[in-house]
């Protein structure tokens, strides 16, 4: 059964956040809130966590996973960014955007797109997520919590606990965080390509 954590949305309890981060380091798979919708997250190098996310969401090996980063400095360790792209990404973070960029050697091969050698990255504008990332000290390997055959992600922590009780190890509940996933911008070809229109404004990329 998944552990259930009721986390204050504005002042996340440090002891609770530390407990969750410790679980992630021990290979736990967690459902957690972001500034767009709930996501599934695990340790960056967790093969088991990656496989469990694929199973829950029924994803193939062409799916772009996302590294959820604390800040721009951390993001820069995992993707290659030229000057023009740097300015565009910097101006849009933190926020509800995922950027697809060429991966550096810091990204495990299992997380990279098999042909393009790219990975998704984002910096969320969410107090609880930021507290967890600060405690963890590394990015979270993540994917939107959108179940197969459903049009919208789940928004309630108790509902996620009920539905995925035997598939995840922990659920962080800090209230409703909406149903709209991030806007996805692919910069891997040098120019901005809008892959998915979501919570982030796309006008600056058009």
Short mmCIF file of C-alpha atoms in Angstrom, two decimals:
data_model
loop_
_atom_site.label_atom_id
_atom_site.label_comp_id
_atom_site.label_asym_id
_atom_site.label_seq_id
_atom_site.Cartn_x
_atom_site.Cartn_y
_atom_site.Cartn_z
CA UNK A 1 0.00 0.00 0.00
CA UNK A 2 1.14 3.52 -0.81
CA UNK A 3 2.01 5.88 2.02
CA UNK A 4 -0.12 9.02 2.02
CA UNK A 5 1.42 12.39 2.91
CA UNK A 6 -0.72 15.49 3.49
CA UNK A 7 1.70 18.33 2.69
CA UNK A 8 0.96 22.01 3.36
CA UNK A 9 0.82 23.80 -0.03
CA UNK A 10 2.58 26.99 1.13
CA UNK A 11 4.76 25.76 4.00
CA UNK A 12 5.68 22.12 3.33
CA UNK A 13 6.67 20.33 6.54
CA UNK A 14 10.49 19.79 6.41
CA UNK A 15 10.33 16.45 8.22
CA UNK A 16 7.74 15.12 5.79
CA UNK A 17 9.69 16.36 2.77
CA UNK A 18 12.87 14.74 4.12
CA UNK A 19 11.02 11.45 4.62
CA UNK A 20 9.70 11.49 1.04
CA UNK A 21 13.14 12.36 -0.37
CA UNK A 22 14.65 9.49 1.59
CA UNK A 23 12.09 7.11 0.09
CA UNK A 24 12.94 8.33 -3.42
CA UNK A 25 16.65 7.73 -2.79
CA UNK A 26 15.68 4.18 -1.78
CA UNK A 27 14.00 3.68 -5.21
CA UNK A 28 10.43 4.60 -4.28
CA UNK A 29 7.99 5.67 -7.00
CA UNK A 30 5.90 8.64 -5.88
CA UNK A 31 2.92 10.61 -7.16
CA UNK A 32 3.46 14.31 -6.51
CA UNK A 33 1.91 17.69 -7.41
CA UNK A 34 3.43 20.21 -9.82
CA UNK A 35 2.41 23.61 -11.20
CA UNK A 36 0.53 21.93 -14.06
CA UNK A 37 -0.83 18.60 -12.78
CA UNK A 38 0.21 15.54 -10.78
CA UNK A 39 3.21 13.55 -11.95
CA UNK A 40 4.91 10.23 -11.27
CA UNK A 41 8.49 10.60 -10.07
CA UNK A 42 11.46 8.47 -9.09
CA UNK A 43 15.24 8.64 -8.64
CA UNK A 44 17.19 9.70 -11.73
CA UNK A 45 19.05 6.40 -12.10
CA UNK A 46 16.22 4.07 -11.12
CA UNK A 47 15.66 1.43 -13.81
CA UNK A 48 12.89 -0.10 -11.71
CA UNK A 49 11.15 3.26 -11.30
CA UNK A 50 11.35 3.89 -15.04
CA UNK A 51 9.87 0.47 -15.81
CA UNK A 52 7.06 1.01 -13.29
CA UNK A 53 6.13 4.36 -14.87
CA UNK A 54 6.10 2.72 -18.32
CA UNK A 55 3.82 -0.04 -16.97
CA UNK A 56 1.38 2.35 -15.25
CA UNK A 57 1.10 4.61 -18.29
CA UNK A 58 1.63 1.91 -20.97
CA UNK A 59 4.44 3.91 -22.63
CA UNK A 60 6.74 2.74 -25.42
CA UNK A 61 10.48 3.39 -25.67
CA UNK A 62 9.96 6.49 -27.82
CA UNK A 63 8.27 8.40 -24.99
CA UNK A 64 10.19 11.44 -23.76
CA UNK A 65 10.65 11.34 -20.01
CA UNK A 66 11.27 14.56 -18.13
CA UNK A 67 13.95 15.56 -15.66
CA UNK A 68 12.28 17.92 -13.20
CA UNK A 69 15.03 20.28 -12.03
CA UNK A 70 15.29 22.66 -9.12
CA UNK A 71 16.88 25.55 -11.04
CA UNK A 72 18.58 26.56 -14.26
CA UNK A 73 22.05 25.62 -13.02
CA UNK A 74 20.90 22.06 -12.37
CA UNK A 75 19.07 21.88 -15.70
CA UNK A 76 22.27 22.93 -17.50
CA UNK A 77 24.08 19.82 -16.25
CA UNK A 78 21.76 17.51 -18.19
CA UNK A 79 21.09 19.22 -21.53
CA UNK A 80 23.08 21.14 -24.12
CA UNK A 81 21.79 24.65 -24.79
CA UNK A 82 23.09 27.21 -27.29
CA UNK A 83 22.78 30.95 -26.66
CA UNK A 84 19.47 31.56 -28.48
CA UNK A 85 17.77 28.60 -26.86
CA UNK A 86 19.28 29.57 -23.49
CA UNK A 87 17.52 32.93 -23.57
CA UNK A 88 14.17 31.42 -24.56
CA UNK A 89 14.29 28.71 -21.90
CA UNK A 90 15.57 31.08 -19.20
CA UNK A 91 12.72 33.51 -19.88
CA UNK A 92 10.14 30.74 -19.45
CA UNK A 93 11.38 29.17 -16.21
CA UNK A 94 10.24 28.39 -13.65
CA UNK A 95 6.88 27.60 -15.19
CA UNK A 96 4.60 25.10 -16.87
CA UNK A 97 6.90 24.21 -19.75
CA UNK A 98 8.85 21.09 -20.70
CA UNK A 99 11.75 21.57 -23.12
CA UNK A 100 13.16 18.76 -25.27
CA UNK A 101 16.89 19.22 -25.74
CA UNK A 102 20.01 17.17 -26.56
CA UNK A 103 21.07 15.20 -23.49
CA UNK A 104 24.53 15.42 -21.93
CA UNK A 105 26.51 12.41 -20.71
CA UNK A 106 25.01 13.02 -17.25
CA UNK A 107 21.69 11.60 -18.47
CA UNK A 108 21.47 7.79 -18.26
CA UNK A 109 21.05 6.29 -21.74
CA UNK A 110 17.82 4.56 -20.67
CA UNK A 111 16.20 8.02 -20.29
CA UNK A 112 17.24 9.35 -23.69
CA UNK A 113 15.12 9.09 -26.81
CA UNK A 114 16.64 6.04 -28.57
CA UNK A 115 17.26 7.81 -31.89
CA UNK A 116 17.44 11.52 -31.09
CA UNK A 117 19.44 11.23 -27.81
CA UNK A 118 17.23 13.91 -26.32
CA UNK A 119 15.47 14.31 -22.99
CA UNK A 120 12.75 16.55 -21.57
CA UNK A 121 13.62 19.06 -18.82
CA UNK A 122 11.56 21.49 -16.77
CA UNK A 123 11.71 23.75 -13.71
CA UNK A 124 8.36 23.82 -11.90
CA UNK A 125 6.89 26.87 -10.19
CA UNK A 126 5.43 24.95 -7.24
CA UNK A 127 6.40 25.34 -3.58
CA UNK A 128 6.07 21.66 -2.62
CA UNK A 129 7.91 20.36 -5.68
CA UNK A 130 10.70 22.87 -5.15
CA UNK A 131 11.03 21.86 -1.48
CA UNK A 132 11.29 18.20 -2.51
CA UNK A 133 13.88 18.93 -5.21
CA UNK A 134 15.96 20.99 -2.77
CA UNK A 135 15.94 18.16 -0.24
CA UNK A 136 16.66 15.53 -2.88
CA UNK A 137 19.62 17.40 -4.38
CA UNK A 138 19.08 16.01 -7.89
CA UNK A 139 16.34 16.06 -10.54
CA UNK A 140 13.31 13.81 -10.39
CA UNK A 141 12.72 11.47 -13.31
CA UNK A 142 9.09 12.23 -14.09
CA UNK A 143 6.09 11.68 -16.30
CA UNK A 144 2.60 13.22 -16.23
CA UNK A 145 0.17 11.12 -14.21
CA UNK A 146 -2.18 10.44 -17.10
CA UNK A 147 -3.58 6.93 -17.09
CA UNK A 148 -4.16 4.96 -20.32
CA UNK A 149 -7.52 5.68 -21.95
CA UNK A 150 -8.18 8.82 -19.89
CA UNK A 151 -8.33 12.35 -21.28
CA UNK A 152 -7.23 14.24 -18.17
CA UNK A 153 -4.78 13.59 -15.32
CA UNK A 154 -6.12 12.93 -11.83
CA UNK A 155 -6.17 16.00 -9.59
CA UNK A 156 -6.94 14.68 -6.09
CA UNK A 157 -4.34 12.99 -3.90
CA UNK A 158 -6.90 10.70 -2.26
CA UNK A 159 -8.13 9.56 -5.68
CA UNK A 160 -4.57 8.78 -6.78
CA UNK A 161 -4.01 6.84 -3.55
CA UNK A 162 -7.22 4.89 -4.18
CA UNK A 163 -6.47 4.11 -7.84
CA UNK A 164 -2.73 3.44 -7.64
CA UNK A 165 -2.43 2.10 -4.09
CA UNK A 166 -0.50 -1.00 -5.15
CA UNK A 167 1.44 0.60 -8.02
CA UNK A 168 3.17 3.55 -6.32
CA UNK A 169 4.95 3.75 -2.98
CA UNK A 170 3.82 7.20 -1.85
CA UNK A 171 1.33 9.95 -2.68
CA UNK A 172 2.01 13.61 -1.82
CA UNK A 173 -1.19 15.60 -1.47
CA UNK A 174 -1.00 19.39 -1.29
CA UNK A 175 -4.37 20.12 -2.87
CA UNK A 176 -5.69 20.39 -6.41
CA UNK A 177 -3.03 21.46 -8.93
CA UNK A 178 -5.14 21.43 -12.10
CA UNK A 179 -5.54 19.06 -15.03
CA UNK A 180 -3.58 20.83 -17.75
CA UNK A 181 -0.13 19.33 -18.39
CA UNK A 182 2.91 21.36 -19.37
CA UNK A 183 3.39 22.95 -22.75
CA UNK A 184 6.11 20.95 -24.53
CA UNK A 185 8.61 22.76 -26.74
CA UNK A 186 11.14 20.77 -28.79
CA UNK A 187 14.40 22.70 -29.31
CA UNK A 188 16.44 19.68 -30.38
CA UNK A 189 16.48 20.86 -34.00
CA UNK A 190 17.56 24.39 -33.10
CA UNK A 191 14.17 26.00 -33.72
CA UNK A 192 11.19 25.95 -31.36
CA UNK A 193 8.64 23.28 -32.30
CA UNK A 194 5.45 23.19 -30.22
CA UNK A 195 4.82 19.51 -29.51
CA UNK A 196 1.99 19.95 -27.00
CA UNK A 197 -0.05 23.01 -26.06
CA UNK A 198 -0.70 22.96 -22.34
CA UNK A 199 -0.57 25.23 -19.30
CA UNK A 200 2.31 27.43 -20.55
CA UNK A 201 1.65 30.27 -22.99
CA UNK A 202 2.93 29.32 -26.46
CA UNK A 203 2.88 32.81 -28.03
CA UNK A 204 6.61 33.48 -27.41
CA UNK A 205 7.49 30.34 -29.36
CA UNK A 206 5.31 30.99 -32.41
#
